[in-house]
mmCIF file of C-alpha atoms in Angstrom:
data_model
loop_
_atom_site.group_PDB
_atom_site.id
_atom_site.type_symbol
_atom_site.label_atom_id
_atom_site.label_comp_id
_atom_site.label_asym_id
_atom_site.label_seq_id
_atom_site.Cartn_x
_atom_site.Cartn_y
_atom_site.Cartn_z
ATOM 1 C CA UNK A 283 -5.557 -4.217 -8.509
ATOM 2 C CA UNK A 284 -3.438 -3.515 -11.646
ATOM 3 C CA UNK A 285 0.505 -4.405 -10.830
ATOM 4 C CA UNK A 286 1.378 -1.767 -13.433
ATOM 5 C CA UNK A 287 -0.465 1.143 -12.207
ATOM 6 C CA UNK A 288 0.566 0.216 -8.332
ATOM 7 C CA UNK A 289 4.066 0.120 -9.966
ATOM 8 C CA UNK A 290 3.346 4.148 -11.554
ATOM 9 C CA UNK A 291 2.389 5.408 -7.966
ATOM 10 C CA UNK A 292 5.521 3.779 -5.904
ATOM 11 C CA UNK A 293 7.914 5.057 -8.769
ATOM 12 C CA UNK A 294 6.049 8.531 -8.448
ATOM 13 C CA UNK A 295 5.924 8.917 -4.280
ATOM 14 C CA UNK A 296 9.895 7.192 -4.570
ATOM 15 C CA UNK A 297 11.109 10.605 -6.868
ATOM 16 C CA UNK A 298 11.614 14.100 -5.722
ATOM 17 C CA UNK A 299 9.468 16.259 -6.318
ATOM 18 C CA UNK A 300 9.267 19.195 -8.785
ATOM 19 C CA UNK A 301 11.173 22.476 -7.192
ATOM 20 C CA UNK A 302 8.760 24.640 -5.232
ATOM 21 C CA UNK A 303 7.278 27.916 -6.123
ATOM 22 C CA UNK A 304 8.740 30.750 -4.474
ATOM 23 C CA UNK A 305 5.790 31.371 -2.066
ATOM 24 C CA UNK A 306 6.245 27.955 -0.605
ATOM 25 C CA UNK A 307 6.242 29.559 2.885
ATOM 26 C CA UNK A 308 3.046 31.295 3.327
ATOM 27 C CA UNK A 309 -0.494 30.741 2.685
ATOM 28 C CA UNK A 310 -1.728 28.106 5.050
ATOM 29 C CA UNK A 311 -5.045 28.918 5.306
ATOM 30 C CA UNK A 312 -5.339 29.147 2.096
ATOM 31 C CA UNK A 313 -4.052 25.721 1.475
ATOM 32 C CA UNK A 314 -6.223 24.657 3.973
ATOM 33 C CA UNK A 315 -9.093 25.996 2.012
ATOM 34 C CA UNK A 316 -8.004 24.649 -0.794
ATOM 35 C CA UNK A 317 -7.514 20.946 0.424
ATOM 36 C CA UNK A 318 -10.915 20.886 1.800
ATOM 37 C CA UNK A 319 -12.545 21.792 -1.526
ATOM 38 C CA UNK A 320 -10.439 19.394 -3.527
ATOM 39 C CA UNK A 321 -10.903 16.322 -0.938
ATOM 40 C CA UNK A 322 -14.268 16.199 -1.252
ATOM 41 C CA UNK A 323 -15.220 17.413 -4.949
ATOM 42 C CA UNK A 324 -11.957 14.392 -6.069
ATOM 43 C CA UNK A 325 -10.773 11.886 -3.581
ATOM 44 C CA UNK A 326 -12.372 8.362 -4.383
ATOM 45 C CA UNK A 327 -13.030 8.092 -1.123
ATOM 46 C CA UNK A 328 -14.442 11.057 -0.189
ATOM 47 C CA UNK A 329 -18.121 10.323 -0.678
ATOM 48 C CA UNK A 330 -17.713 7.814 2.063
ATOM 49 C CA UNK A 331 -15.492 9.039 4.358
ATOM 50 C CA UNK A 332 -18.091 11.865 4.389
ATOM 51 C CA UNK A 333 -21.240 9.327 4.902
ATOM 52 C CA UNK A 334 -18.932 7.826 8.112
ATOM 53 C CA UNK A 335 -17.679 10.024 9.744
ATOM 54 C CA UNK A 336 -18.152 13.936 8.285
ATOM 55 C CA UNK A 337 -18.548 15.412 11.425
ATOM 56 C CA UNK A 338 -14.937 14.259 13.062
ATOM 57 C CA UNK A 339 -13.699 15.812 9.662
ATOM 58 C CA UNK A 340 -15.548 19.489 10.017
ATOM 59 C CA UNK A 341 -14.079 19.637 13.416
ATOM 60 C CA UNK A 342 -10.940 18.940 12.131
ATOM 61 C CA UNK A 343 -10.661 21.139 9.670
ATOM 62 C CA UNK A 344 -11.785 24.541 12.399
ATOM 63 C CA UNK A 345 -8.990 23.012 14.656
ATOM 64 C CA UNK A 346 -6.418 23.465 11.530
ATOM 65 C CA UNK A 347 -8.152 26.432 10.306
ATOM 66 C CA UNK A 348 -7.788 27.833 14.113
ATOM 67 C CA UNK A 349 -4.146 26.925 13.847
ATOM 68 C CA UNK A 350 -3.148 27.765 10.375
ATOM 69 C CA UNK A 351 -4.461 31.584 11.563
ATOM 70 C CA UNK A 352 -1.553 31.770 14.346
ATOM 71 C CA UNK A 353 1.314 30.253 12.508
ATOM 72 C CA UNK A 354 3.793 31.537 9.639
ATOM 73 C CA UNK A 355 6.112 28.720 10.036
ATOM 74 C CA UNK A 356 5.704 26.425 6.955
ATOM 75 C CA UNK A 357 7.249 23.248 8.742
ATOM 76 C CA UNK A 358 4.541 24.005 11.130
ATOM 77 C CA UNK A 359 1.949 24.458 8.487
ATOM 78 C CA UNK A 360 2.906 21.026 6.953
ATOM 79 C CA UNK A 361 2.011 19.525 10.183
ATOM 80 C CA UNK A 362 -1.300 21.222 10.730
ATOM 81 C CA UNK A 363 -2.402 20.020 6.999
ATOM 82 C CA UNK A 364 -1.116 16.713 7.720
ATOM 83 C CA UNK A 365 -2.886 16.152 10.915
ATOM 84 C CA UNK A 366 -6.189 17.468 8.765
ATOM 85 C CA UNK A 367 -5.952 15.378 6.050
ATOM 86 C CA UNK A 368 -5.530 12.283 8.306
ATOM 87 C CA UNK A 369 -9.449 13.210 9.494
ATOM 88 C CA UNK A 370 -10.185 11.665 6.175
ATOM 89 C CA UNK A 371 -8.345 8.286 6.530
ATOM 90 C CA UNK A 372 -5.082 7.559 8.277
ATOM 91 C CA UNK A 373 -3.329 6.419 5.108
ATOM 92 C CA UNK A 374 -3.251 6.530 1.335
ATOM 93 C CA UNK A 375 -3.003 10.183 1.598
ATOM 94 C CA UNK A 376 0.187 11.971 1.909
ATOM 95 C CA UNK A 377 0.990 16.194 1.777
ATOM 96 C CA UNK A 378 4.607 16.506 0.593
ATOM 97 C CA UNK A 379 6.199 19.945 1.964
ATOM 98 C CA UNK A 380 6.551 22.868 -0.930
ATOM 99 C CA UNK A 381 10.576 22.717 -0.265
ATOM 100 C CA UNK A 382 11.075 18.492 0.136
ATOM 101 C CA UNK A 383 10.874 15.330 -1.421
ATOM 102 C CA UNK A 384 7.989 12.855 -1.714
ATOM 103 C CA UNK A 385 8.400 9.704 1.027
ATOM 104 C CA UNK A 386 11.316 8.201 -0.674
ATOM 105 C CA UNK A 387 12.026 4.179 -1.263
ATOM 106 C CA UNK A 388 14.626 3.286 1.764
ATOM 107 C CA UNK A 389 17.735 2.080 0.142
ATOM 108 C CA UNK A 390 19.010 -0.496 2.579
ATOM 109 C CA UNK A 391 21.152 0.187 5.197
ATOM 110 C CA UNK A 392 24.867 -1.320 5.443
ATOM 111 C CA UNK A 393 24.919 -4.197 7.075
ATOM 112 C CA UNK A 394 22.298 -6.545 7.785
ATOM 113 C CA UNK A 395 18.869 -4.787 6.682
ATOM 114 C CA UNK A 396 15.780 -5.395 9.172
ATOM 115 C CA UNK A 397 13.049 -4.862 6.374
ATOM 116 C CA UNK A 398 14.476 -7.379 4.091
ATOM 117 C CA UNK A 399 13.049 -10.711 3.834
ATOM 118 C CA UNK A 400 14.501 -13.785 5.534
ATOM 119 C CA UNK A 401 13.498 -17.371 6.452
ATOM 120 C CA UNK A 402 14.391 -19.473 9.804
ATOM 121 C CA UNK A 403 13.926 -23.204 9.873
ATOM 122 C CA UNK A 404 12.513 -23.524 13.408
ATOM 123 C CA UNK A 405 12.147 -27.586 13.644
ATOM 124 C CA UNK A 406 11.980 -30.320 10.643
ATOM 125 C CA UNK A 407 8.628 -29.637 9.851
ATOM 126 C CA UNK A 408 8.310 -25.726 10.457
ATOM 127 C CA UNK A 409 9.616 -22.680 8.407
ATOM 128 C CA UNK A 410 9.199 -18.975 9.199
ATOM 129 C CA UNK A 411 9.315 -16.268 6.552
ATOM 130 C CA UNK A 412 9.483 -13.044 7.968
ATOM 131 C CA UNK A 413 8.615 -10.304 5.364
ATOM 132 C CA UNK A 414 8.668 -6.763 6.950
ATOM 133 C CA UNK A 415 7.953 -4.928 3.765
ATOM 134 C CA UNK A 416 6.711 -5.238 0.096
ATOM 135 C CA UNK A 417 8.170 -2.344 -1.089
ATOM 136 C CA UNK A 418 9.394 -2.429 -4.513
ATOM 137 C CA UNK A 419 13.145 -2.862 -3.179
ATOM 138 C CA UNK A 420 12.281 -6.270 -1.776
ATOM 139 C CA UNK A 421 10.617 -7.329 -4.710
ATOM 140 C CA UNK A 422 13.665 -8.941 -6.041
ATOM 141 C CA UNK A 423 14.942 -10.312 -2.518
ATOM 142 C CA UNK A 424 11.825 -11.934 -2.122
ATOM 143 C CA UNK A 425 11.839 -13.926 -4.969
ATOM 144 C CA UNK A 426 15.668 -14.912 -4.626
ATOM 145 C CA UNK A 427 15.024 -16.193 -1.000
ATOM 146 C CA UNK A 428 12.402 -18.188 -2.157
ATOM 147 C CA UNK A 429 14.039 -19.508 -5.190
ATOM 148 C CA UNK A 430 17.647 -19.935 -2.972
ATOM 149 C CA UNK A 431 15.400 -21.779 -0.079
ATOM 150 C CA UNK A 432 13.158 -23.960 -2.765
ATOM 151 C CA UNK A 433 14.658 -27.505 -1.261
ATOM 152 C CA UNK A 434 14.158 -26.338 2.139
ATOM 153 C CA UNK A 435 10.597 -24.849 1.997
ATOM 154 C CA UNK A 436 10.220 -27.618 0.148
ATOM 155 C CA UNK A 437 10.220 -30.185 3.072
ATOM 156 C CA UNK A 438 8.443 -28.053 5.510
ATOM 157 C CA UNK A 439 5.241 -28.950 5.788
ATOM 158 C CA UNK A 440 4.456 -26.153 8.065
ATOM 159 C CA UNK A 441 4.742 -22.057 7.093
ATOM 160 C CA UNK A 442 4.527 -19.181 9.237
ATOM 161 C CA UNK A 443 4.675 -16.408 7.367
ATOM 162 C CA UNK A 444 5.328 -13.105 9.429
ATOM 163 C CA UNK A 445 3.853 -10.037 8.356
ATOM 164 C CA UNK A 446 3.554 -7.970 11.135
ATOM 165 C CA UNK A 447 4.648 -4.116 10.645
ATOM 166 C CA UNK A 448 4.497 -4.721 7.158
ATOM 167 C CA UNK A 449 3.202 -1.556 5.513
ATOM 168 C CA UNK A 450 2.851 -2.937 1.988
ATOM 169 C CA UNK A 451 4.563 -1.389 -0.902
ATOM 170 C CA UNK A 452 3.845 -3.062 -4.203
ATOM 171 C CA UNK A 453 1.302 -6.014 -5.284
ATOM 172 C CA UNK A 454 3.887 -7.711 -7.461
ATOM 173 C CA UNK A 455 6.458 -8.379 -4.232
ATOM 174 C CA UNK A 456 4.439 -10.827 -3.324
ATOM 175 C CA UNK A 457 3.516 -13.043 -6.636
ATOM 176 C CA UNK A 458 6.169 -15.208 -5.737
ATOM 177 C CA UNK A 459 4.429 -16.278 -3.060
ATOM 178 C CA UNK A 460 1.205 -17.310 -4.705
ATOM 179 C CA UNK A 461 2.206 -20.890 -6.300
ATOM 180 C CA UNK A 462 2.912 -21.737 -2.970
ATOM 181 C CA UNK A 463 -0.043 -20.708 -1.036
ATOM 182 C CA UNK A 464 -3.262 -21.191 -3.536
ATOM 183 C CA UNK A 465 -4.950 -23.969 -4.333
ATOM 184 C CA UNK A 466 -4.892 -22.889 -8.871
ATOM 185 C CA UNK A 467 -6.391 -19.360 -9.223
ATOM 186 C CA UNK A 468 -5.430 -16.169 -7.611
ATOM 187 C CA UNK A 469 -9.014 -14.185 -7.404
ATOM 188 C CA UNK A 470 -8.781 -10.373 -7.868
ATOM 189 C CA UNK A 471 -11.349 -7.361 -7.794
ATOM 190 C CA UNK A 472 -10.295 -4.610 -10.011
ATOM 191 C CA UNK A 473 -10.468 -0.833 -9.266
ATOM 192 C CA UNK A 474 -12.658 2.083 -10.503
ATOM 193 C CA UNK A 475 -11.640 5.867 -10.969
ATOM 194 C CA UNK A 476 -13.531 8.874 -9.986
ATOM 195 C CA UNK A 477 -13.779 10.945 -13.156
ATOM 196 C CA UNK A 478 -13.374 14.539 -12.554
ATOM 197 C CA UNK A 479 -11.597 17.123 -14.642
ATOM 198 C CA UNK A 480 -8.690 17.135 -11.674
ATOM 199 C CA UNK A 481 -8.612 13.447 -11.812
ATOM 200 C CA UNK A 482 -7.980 13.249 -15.417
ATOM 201 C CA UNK A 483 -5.181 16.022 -14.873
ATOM 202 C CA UNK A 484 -3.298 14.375 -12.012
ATOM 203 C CA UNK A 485 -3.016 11.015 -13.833
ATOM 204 C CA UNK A 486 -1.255 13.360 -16.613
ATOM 205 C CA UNK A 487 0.900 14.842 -13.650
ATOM 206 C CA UNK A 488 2.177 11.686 -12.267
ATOM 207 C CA UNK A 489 4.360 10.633 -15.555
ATOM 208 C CA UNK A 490 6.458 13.495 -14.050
ATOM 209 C CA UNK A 491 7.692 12.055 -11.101
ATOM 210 C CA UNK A 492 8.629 8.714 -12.778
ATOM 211 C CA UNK A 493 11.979 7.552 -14.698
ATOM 212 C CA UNK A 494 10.193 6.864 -18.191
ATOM 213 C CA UNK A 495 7.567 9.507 -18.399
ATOM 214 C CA UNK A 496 6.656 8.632 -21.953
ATOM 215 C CA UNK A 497 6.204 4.949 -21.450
ATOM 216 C CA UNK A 498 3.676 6.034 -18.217
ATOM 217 C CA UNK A 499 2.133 7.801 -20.584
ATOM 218 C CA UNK A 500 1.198 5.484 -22.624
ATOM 219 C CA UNK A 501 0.403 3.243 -20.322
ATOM 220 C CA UNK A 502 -2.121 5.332 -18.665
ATOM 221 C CA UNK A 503 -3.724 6.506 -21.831
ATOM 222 C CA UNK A 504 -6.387 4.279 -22.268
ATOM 223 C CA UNK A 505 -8.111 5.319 -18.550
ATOM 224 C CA UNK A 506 -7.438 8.502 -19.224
ATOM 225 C CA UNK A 507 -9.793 8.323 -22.516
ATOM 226 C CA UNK A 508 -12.267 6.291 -20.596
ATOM 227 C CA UNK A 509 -12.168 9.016 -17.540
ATOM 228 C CA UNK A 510 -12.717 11.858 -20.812
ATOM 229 C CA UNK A 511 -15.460 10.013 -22.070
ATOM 230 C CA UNK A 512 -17.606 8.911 -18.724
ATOM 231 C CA UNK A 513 -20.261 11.787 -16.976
ATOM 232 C CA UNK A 514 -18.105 13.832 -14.230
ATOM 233 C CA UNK A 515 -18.542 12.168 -10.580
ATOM 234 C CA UNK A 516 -19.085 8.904 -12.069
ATOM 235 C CA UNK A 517 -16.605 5.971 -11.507
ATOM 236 C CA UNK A 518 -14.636 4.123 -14.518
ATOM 237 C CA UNK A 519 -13.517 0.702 -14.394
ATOM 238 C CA UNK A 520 -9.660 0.293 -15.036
ATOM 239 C CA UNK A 521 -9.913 -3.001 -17.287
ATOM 240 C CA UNK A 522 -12.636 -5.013 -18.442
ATOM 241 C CA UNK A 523 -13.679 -6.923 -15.308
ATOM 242 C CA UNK A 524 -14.481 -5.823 -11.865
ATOM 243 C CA UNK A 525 -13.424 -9.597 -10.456
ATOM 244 C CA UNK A 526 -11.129 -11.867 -12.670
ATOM 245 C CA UNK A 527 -10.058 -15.492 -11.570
ATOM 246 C CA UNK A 528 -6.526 -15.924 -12.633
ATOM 247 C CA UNK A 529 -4.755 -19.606 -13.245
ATOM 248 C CA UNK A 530 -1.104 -19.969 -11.272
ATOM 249 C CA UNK A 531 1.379 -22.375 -12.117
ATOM 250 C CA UNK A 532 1.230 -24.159 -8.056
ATOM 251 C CA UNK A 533 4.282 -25.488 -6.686
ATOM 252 C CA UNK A 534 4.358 -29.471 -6.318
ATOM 253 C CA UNK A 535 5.526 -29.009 -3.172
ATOM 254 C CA UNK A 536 3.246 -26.211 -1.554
ATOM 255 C CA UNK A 537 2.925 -26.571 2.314
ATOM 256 C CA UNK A 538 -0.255 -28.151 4.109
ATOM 257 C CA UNK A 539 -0.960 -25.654 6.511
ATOM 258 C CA UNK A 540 0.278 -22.011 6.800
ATOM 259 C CA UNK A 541 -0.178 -19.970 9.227
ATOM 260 C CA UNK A 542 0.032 -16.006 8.199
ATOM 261 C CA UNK A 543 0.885 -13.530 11.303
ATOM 262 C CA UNK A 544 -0.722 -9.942 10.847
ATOM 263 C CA UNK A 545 -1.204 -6.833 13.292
ATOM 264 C CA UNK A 546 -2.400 -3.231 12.767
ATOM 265 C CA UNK A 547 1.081 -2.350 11.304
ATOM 266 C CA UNK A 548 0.096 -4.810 8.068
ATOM 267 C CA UNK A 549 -1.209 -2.471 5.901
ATOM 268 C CA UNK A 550 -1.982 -1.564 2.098
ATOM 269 C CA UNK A 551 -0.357 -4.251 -0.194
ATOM 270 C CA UNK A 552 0.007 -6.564 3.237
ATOM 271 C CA UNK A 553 -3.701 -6.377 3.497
ATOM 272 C CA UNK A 554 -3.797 -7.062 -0.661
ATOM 273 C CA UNK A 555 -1.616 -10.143 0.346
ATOM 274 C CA UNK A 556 -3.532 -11.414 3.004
ATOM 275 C CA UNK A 557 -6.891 -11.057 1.081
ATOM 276 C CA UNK A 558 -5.470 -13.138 -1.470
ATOM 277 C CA UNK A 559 -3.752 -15.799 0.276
ATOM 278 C CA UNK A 560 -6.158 -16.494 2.787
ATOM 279 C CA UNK A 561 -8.215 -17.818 -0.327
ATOM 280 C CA UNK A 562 -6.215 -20.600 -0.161
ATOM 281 C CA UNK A 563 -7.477 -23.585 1.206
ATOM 282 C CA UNK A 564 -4.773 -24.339 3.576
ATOM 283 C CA UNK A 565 -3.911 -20.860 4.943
ATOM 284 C CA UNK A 566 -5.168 -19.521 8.315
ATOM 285 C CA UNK A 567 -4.548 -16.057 9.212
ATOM 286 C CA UNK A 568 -3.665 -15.594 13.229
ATOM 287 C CA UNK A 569 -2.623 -12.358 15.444
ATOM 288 C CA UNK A 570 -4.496 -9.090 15.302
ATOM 289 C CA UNK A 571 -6.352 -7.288 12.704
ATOM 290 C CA UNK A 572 -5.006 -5.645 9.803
ATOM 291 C CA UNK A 573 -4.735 -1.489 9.621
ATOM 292 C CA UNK A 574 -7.431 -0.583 6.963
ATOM 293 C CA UNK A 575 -5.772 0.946 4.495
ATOM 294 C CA UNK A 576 -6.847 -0.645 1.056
ATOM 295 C CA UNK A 577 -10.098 0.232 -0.469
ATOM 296 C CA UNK A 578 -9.241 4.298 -1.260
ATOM 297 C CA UNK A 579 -5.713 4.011 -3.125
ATOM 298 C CA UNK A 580 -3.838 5.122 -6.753
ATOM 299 C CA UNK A 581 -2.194 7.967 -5.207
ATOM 300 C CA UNK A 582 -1.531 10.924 -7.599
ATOM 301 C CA UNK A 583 -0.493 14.834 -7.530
ATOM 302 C CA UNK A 584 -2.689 17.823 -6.864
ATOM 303 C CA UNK A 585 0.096 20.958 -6.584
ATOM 304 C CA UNK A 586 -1.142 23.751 -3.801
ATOM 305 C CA UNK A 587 -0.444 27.036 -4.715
ATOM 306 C CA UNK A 588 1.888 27.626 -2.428
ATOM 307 C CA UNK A 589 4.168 24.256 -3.787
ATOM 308 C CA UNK A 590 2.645 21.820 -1.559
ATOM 309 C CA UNK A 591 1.885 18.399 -3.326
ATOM 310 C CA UNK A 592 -1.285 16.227 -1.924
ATOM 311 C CA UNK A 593 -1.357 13.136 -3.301
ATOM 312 C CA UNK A 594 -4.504 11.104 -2.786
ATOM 313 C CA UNK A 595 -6.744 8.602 -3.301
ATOM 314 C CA UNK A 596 -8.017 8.235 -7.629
ATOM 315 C CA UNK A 597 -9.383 4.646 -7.130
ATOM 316 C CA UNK A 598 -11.315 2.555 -5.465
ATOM 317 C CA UNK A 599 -11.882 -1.178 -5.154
ATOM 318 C CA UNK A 600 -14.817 -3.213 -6.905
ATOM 319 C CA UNK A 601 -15.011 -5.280 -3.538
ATOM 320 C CA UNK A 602 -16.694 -2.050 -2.181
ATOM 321 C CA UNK A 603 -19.448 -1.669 -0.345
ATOM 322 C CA UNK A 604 -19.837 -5.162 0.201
ATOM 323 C CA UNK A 605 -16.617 -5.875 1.445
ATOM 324 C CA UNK A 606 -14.644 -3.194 2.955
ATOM 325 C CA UNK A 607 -11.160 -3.577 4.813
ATOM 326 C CA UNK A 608 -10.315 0.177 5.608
ATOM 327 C CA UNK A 609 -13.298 -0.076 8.330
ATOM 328 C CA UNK A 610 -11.665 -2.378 10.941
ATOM 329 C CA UNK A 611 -9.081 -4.092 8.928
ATOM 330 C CA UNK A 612 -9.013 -7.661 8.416
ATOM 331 C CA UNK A 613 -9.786 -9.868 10.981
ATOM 332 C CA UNK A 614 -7.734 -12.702 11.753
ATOM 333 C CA UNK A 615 -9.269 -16.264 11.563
ATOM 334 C CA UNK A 616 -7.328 -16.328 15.704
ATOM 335 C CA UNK A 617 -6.763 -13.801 17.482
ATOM 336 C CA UNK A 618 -4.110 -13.362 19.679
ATOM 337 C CA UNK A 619 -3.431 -10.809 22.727
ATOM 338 C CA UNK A 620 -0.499 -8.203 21.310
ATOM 339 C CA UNK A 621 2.970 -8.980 22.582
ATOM 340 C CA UNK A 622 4.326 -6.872 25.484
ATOM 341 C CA UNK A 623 8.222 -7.017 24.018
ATOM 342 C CA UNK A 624 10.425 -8.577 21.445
ATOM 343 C CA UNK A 625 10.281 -11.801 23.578
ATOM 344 C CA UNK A 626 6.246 -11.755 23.239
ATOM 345 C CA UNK A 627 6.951 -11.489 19.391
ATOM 346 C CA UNK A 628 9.064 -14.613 19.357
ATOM 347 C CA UNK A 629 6.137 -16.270 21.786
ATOM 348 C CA UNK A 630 3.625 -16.114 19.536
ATOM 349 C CA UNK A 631 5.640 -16.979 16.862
ATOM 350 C CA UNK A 632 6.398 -20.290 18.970
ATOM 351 C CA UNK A 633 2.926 -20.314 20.020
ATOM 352 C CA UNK A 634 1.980 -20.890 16.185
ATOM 353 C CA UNK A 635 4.626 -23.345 15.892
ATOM 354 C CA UNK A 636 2.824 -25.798 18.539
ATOM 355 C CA UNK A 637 -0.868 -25.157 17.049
ATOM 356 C CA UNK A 638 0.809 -26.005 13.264
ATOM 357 C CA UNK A 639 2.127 -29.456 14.945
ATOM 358 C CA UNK A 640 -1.828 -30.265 16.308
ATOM 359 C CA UNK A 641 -1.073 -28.761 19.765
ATOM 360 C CA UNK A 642 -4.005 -26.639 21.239
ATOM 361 C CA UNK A 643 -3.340 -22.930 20.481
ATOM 362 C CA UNK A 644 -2.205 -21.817 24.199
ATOM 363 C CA UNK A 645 -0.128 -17.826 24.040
ATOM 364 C CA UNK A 646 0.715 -16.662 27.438
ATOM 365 C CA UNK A 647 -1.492 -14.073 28.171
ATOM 366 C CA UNK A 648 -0.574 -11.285 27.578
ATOM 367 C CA UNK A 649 2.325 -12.522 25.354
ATOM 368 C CA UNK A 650 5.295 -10.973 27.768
ATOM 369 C CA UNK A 651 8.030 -13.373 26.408
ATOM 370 C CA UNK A 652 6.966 -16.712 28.231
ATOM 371 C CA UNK A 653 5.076 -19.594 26.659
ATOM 372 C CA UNK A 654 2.402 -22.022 28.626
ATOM 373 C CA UNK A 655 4.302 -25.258 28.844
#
């Protein structure tokens, strides 16, 4: 998945949005209407989401056209559309409210911040990097802690890397990561765009909501004179290949076995993560499976007429159909009953710990803050 264009859609949900139109109030059903149409005549994923499960998404849409009829509150409204357009998939699609912002990039909080990245030594042979978000503000963070903690990481032959909650962010958060964790190439599928006239518009649209307009622009010129050129409906590869093999520069160093912890809150650029390092030879993946929310993604703009903004899904991955993850997720190599508590979070963790060292993997069951001795 291209870094730069992933880098175009978290600069463009991160910025307010345009002001509203005047009417931003009324005209639910109307925007309910309108969503419908658009969804399925633009959104990558629409064709399938249809094929799966088009029925749940009908009676969705008479429950919020129901609804929409007995409301003229547009907070209210927001919420109906919302809970409609989460028929089609739970994530990658977002309604921003006529009057609001976009979902904005959380600026860390003072004092210690419990998204950023850390590390925690937990014997001589074990280290645990927890890494609760890639969001573009821990992009930086992340690759100080593992520059800062080189000599350390270093002499730990063991990793956990803790990924739970994690609800992605950006693809290039995590490159840091990769000397450590492959075994020479990093192996990528690409993405394809649905051409439609809308399509080709909204990737126009979204150099508005970013800081250098003109250099998005440029960069998104090419696909947009590949999306111009291609038969409407039909799908257009961003790049030249729909799987590359790319060389990395591996760490002398790298650990010998790694353990990666995921749940249902791992999602997006956390599943992108855990697709790619699990290629290495070394790296397990243990806990629950991921969310499913990574084939459909590239958000951009479609403006309602009453000043709503949809964004939704442009692209979507060359691993499909013979390899989805928005289906059940990604399933861990070992799974392990959820915790219970905070103490069942540090049990597994510990849990992993023992299995890393050779012992047999043993959680308490459920994991309620205890360990089998």
């Amino acid at each position: 998945m291209s870094h730069s264009i992933q880098t175009v859609l978290a600069l463009a949900i991160a910025l307010q949005v345009p002001p509203a139109s005047a009417g931003a109030a009324i005209g639910c059903q109307a925007d309910l209407a309108d969503l419908a149409g658009f969804m399925k005549a633009n959104d990558a994923g629409a064709e399938a989401h249809l094929s799966s499960h088009r029925e749940a998404i009908a009676q969705a849409f008479d429950t919020a056209h129901a609804a929409a009829a007995g409301t003229a509150d547009a907070a209210d409204c927001d919420g109906i559309l919302q809970t409609y357009l989460q028929a089609w998939r739970p994530t990658h699609i977002q309604l921003v409210p006529a009057a609001g912002t976009a979902p904005r990039v959380a600026s860390a909080p003072a004092g210690v911040d419990p998204r950023a990245p850390r590390l925690r030594i937990l014997d001589q042979d074990t280290a645990l990097l927890v890494l609760p978000s890639f969001d573009l503000h821990y992009a930086a963070p992340i690759a100080a802690l593992l520059a800062e903690q080189r000599t350390a990481l270093a002499a730990r032959k063991h990793w956990i890397i803790d990924v739970r909650d994690n609800d992605g962010g950006d693809d290039g958060s995590f490159a840091p990561l990769r000397p450590w964790l492959l075994d020479g190439h990093v192996h990528r599928h690409g993405v394809e765009y649905l051409a439609t006239k809308a399509n080709i518009q909204s990737q126009l649209d979204v150099c508005a909501y970013v800081g250098e307009p003109a250099a998005c622009a440029r960069q998104i010129a090419p696909l947009v004179a590949s999306m111009r050129a291609a038969p409407i409906g039909s799908f257009v590869l961003s790049g030249k290949q729909r799987f590359e093999s790319i060389p990395v520069a591996l760490e002398a160093d790298r650990p010998a076995r790694v353990a990666i912890l995921t749940d249902r809150g791992c999602a997006s650029s956390c599943e992108q993560f855990v697709l790619e390092a699990r290629t290495g030879f070394r790296v397990k993946v243990v806990g629950r499976p991921t969310m499913g929310a990574l084939d459909y993604s590239n958000l951009r703009p479609y403006k309602l007429a009453s000043g709503r903004i949809l964004f939704y899904a442009t692209s979507r991955s060359t691993r499909l159909p013979d390899m989805q993850v928005d289906a059940a997720g990604i399933q861990p190599d070992i799974l392990l009953p959820a915790p219970l508590d905070a103490a069942g979070r540090d049990a597994g963790v510990d849990a992993v710990r023992r299995w890393l060292a050779g012992d047999a993997m043993q959680p308490a069951t459920p994991l309620s803050g205890t360990v089998s001795p």
